[in-house]
PDB file of C-alpha atoms in Angstrom:
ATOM      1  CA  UNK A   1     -13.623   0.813  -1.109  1.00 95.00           C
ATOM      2  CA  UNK A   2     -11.372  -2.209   0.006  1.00 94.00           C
ATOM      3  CA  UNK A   3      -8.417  -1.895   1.477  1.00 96.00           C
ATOM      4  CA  UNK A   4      -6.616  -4.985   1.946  1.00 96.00           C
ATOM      5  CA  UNK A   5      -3.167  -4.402   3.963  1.00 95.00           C
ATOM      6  CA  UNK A   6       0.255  -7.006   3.659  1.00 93.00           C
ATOM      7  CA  UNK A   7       0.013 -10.401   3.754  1.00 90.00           C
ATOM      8  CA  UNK A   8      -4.080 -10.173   3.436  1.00 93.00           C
ATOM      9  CA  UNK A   9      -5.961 -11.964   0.679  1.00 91.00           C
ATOM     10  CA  UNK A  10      -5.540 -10.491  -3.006  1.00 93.00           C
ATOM     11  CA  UNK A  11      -9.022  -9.789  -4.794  1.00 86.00           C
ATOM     12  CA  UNK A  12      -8.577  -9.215  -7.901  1.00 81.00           C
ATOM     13  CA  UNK A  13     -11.210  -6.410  -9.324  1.00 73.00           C
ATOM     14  CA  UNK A  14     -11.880  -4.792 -12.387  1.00 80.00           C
ATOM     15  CA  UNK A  15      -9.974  -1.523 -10.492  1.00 94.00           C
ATOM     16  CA  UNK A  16      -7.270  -1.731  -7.898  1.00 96.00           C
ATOM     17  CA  UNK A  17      -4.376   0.534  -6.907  1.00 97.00           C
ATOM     18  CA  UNK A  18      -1.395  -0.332  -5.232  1.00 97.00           C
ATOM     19  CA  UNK A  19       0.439   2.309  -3.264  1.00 98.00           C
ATOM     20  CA  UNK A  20       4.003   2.464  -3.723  1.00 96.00           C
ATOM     21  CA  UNK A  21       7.012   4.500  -2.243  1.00 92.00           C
ATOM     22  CA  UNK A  22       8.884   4.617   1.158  1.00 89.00           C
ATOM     23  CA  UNK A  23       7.935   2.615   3.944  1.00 86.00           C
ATOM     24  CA  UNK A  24       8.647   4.037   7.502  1.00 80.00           C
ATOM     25  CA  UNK A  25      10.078   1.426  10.144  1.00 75.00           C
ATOM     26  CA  UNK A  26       9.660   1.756  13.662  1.00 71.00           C
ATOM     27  CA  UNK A  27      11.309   4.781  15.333  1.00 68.00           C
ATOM     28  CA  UNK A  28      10.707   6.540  11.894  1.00 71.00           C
ATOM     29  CA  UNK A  29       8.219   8.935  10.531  1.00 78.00           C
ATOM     30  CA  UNK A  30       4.510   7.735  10.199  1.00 84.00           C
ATOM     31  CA  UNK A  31       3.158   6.329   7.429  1.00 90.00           C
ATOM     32  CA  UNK A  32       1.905   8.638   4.520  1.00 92.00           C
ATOM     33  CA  UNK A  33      -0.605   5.696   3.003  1.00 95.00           C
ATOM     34  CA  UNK A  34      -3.437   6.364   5.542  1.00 95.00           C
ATOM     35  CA  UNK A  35      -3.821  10.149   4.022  1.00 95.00           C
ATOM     36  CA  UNK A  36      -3.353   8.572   0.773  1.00 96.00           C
ATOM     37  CA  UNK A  37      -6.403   5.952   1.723  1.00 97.00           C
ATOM     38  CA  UNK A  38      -8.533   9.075   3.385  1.00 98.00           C
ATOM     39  CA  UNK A  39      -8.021  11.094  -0.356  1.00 97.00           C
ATOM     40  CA  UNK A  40      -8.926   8.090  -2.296  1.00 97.00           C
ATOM     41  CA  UNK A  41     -12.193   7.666  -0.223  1.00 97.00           C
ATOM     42  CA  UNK A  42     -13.197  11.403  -0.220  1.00 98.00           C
ATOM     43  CA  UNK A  43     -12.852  11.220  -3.846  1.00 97.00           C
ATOM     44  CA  UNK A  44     -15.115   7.835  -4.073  1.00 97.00           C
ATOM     45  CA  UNK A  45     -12.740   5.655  -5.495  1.00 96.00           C
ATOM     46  CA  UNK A  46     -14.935   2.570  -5.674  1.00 94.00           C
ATOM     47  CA  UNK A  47     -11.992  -0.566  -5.408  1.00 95.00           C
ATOM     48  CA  UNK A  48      -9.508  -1.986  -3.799  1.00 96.00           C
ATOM     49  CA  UNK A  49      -6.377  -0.200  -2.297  1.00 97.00           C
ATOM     50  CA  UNK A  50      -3.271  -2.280  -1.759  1.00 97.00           C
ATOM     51  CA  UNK A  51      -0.903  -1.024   1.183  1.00 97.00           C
ATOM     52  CA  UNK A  52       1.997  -3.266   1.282  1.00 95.00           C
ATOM     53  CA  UNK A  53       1.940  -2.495   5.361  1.00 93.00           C
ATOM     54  CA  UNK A  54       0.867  -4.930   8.493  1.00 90.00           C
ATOM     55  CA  UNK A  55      -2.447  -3.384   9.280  1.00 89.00           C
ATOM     56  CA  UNK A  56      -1.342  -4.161  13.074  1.00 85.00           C
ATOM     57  CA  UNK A  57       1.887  -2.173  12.285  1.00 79.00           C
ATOM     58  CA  UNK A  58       3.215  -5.795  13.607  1.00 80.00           C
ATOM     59  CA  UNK A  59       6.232  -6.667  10.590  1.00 80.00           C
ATOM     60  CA  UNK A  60       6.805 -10.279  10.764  1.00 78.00           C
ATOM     61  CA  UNK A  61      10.477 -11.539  11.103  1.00 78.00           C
ATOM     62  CA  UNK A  62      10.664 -13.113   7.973  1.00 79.00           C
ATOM     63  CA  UNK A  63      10.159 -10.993   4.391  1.00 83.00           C
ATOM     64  CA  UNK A  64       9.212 -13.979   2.561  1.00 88.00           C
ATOM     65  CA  UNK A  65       5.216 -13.747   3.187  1.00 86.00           C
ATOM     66  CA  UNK A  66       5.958  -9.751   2.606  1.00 89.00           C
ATOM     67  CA  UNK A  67       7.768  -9.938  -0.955  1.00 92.00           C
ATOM     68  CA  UNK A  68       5.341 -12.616  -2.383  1.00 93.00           C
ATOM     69  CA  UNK A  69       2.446 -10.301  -0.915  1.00 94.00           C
ATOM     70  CA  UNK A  70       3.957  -7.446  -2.791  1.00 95.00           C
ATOM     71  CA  UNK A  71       4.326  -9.133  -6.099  1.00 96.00           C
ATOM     72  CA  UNK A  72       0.782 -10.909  -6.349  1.00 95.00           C
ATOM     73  CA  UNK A  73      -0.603  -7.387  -5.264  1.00 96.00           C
ATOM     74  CA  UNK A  74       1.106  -5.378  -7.932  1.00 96.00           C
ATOM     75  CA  UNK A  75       0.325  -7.751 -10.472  1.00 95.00           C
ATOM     76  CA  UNK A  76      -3.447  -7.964  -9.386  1.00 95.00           C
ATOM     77  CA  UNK A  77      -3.018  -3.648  -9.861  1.00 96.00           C
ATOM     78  CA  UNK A  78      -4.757  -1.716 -12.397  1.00 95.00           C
ATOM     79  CA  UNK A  79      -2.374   0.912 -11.353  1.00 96.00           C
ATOM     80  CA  UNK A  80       0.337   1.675  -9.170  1.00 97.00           C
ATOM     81  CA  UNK A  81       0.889   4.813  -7.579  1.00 96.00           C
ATOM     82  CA  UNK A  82       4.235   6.136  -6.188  1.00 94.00           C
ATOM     83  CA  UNK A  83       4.652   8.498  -3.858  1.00 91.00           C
ATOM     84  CA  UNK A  84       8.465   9.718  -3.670  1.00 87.00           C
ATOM     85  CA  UNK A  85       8.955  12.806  -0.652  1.00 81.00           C
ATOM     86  CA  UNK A  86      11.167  15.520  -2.145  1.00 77.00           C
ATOM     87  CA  UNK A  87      12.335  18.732   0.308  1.00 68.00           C
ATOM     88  CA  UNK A  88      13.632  21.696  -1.427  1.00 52.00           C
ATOM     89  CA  UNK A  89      16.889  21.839  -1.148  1.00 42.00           C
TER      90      UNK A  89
END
């Protein structure tokens, strides 16, 4: 599996998912993609995983880089996954 994190070069392959949903920001919860990531590998998914996330956890201080990432990584997608928390209210 390939995991290729913001801002990192896009290789497109025959299967790729891209993981969608809420980001956290500093001071905020952590990130759900690296369970996400861990699932995908138990299961053997054999291609690349797109995390629209600075592997450093370092954001940049311009978005440009980020958003042009994000669109030439969900367009390079065989799928896109979304993961959307819900609490029972």
């Amino acid at each position: 599996m390939n995991v290729s994190y913001a801002t990192q070069a896009i290789c497109p392959e025959s299967l790729s998912i891209f993981l969608a949903g809420p980001t956290p920001r500093a001071g905020g919860p952590t990130s759900w993609r690296p369970q996400a990531i861990q699932i995908l590998e138990d299961l053997g998914f054999d291609g690349t995983v797109y995390v629209p996330e600075p592997v450093d956890g370092d954001w940049a201080s311009s978005y440009d880089d980020q958003v042009g990432w994000e669109y030439d990584a969900l367009h390079a997608s065989t799928l896109i996954v979304f993961w959307v928390p819900r609490s029972d209210l």
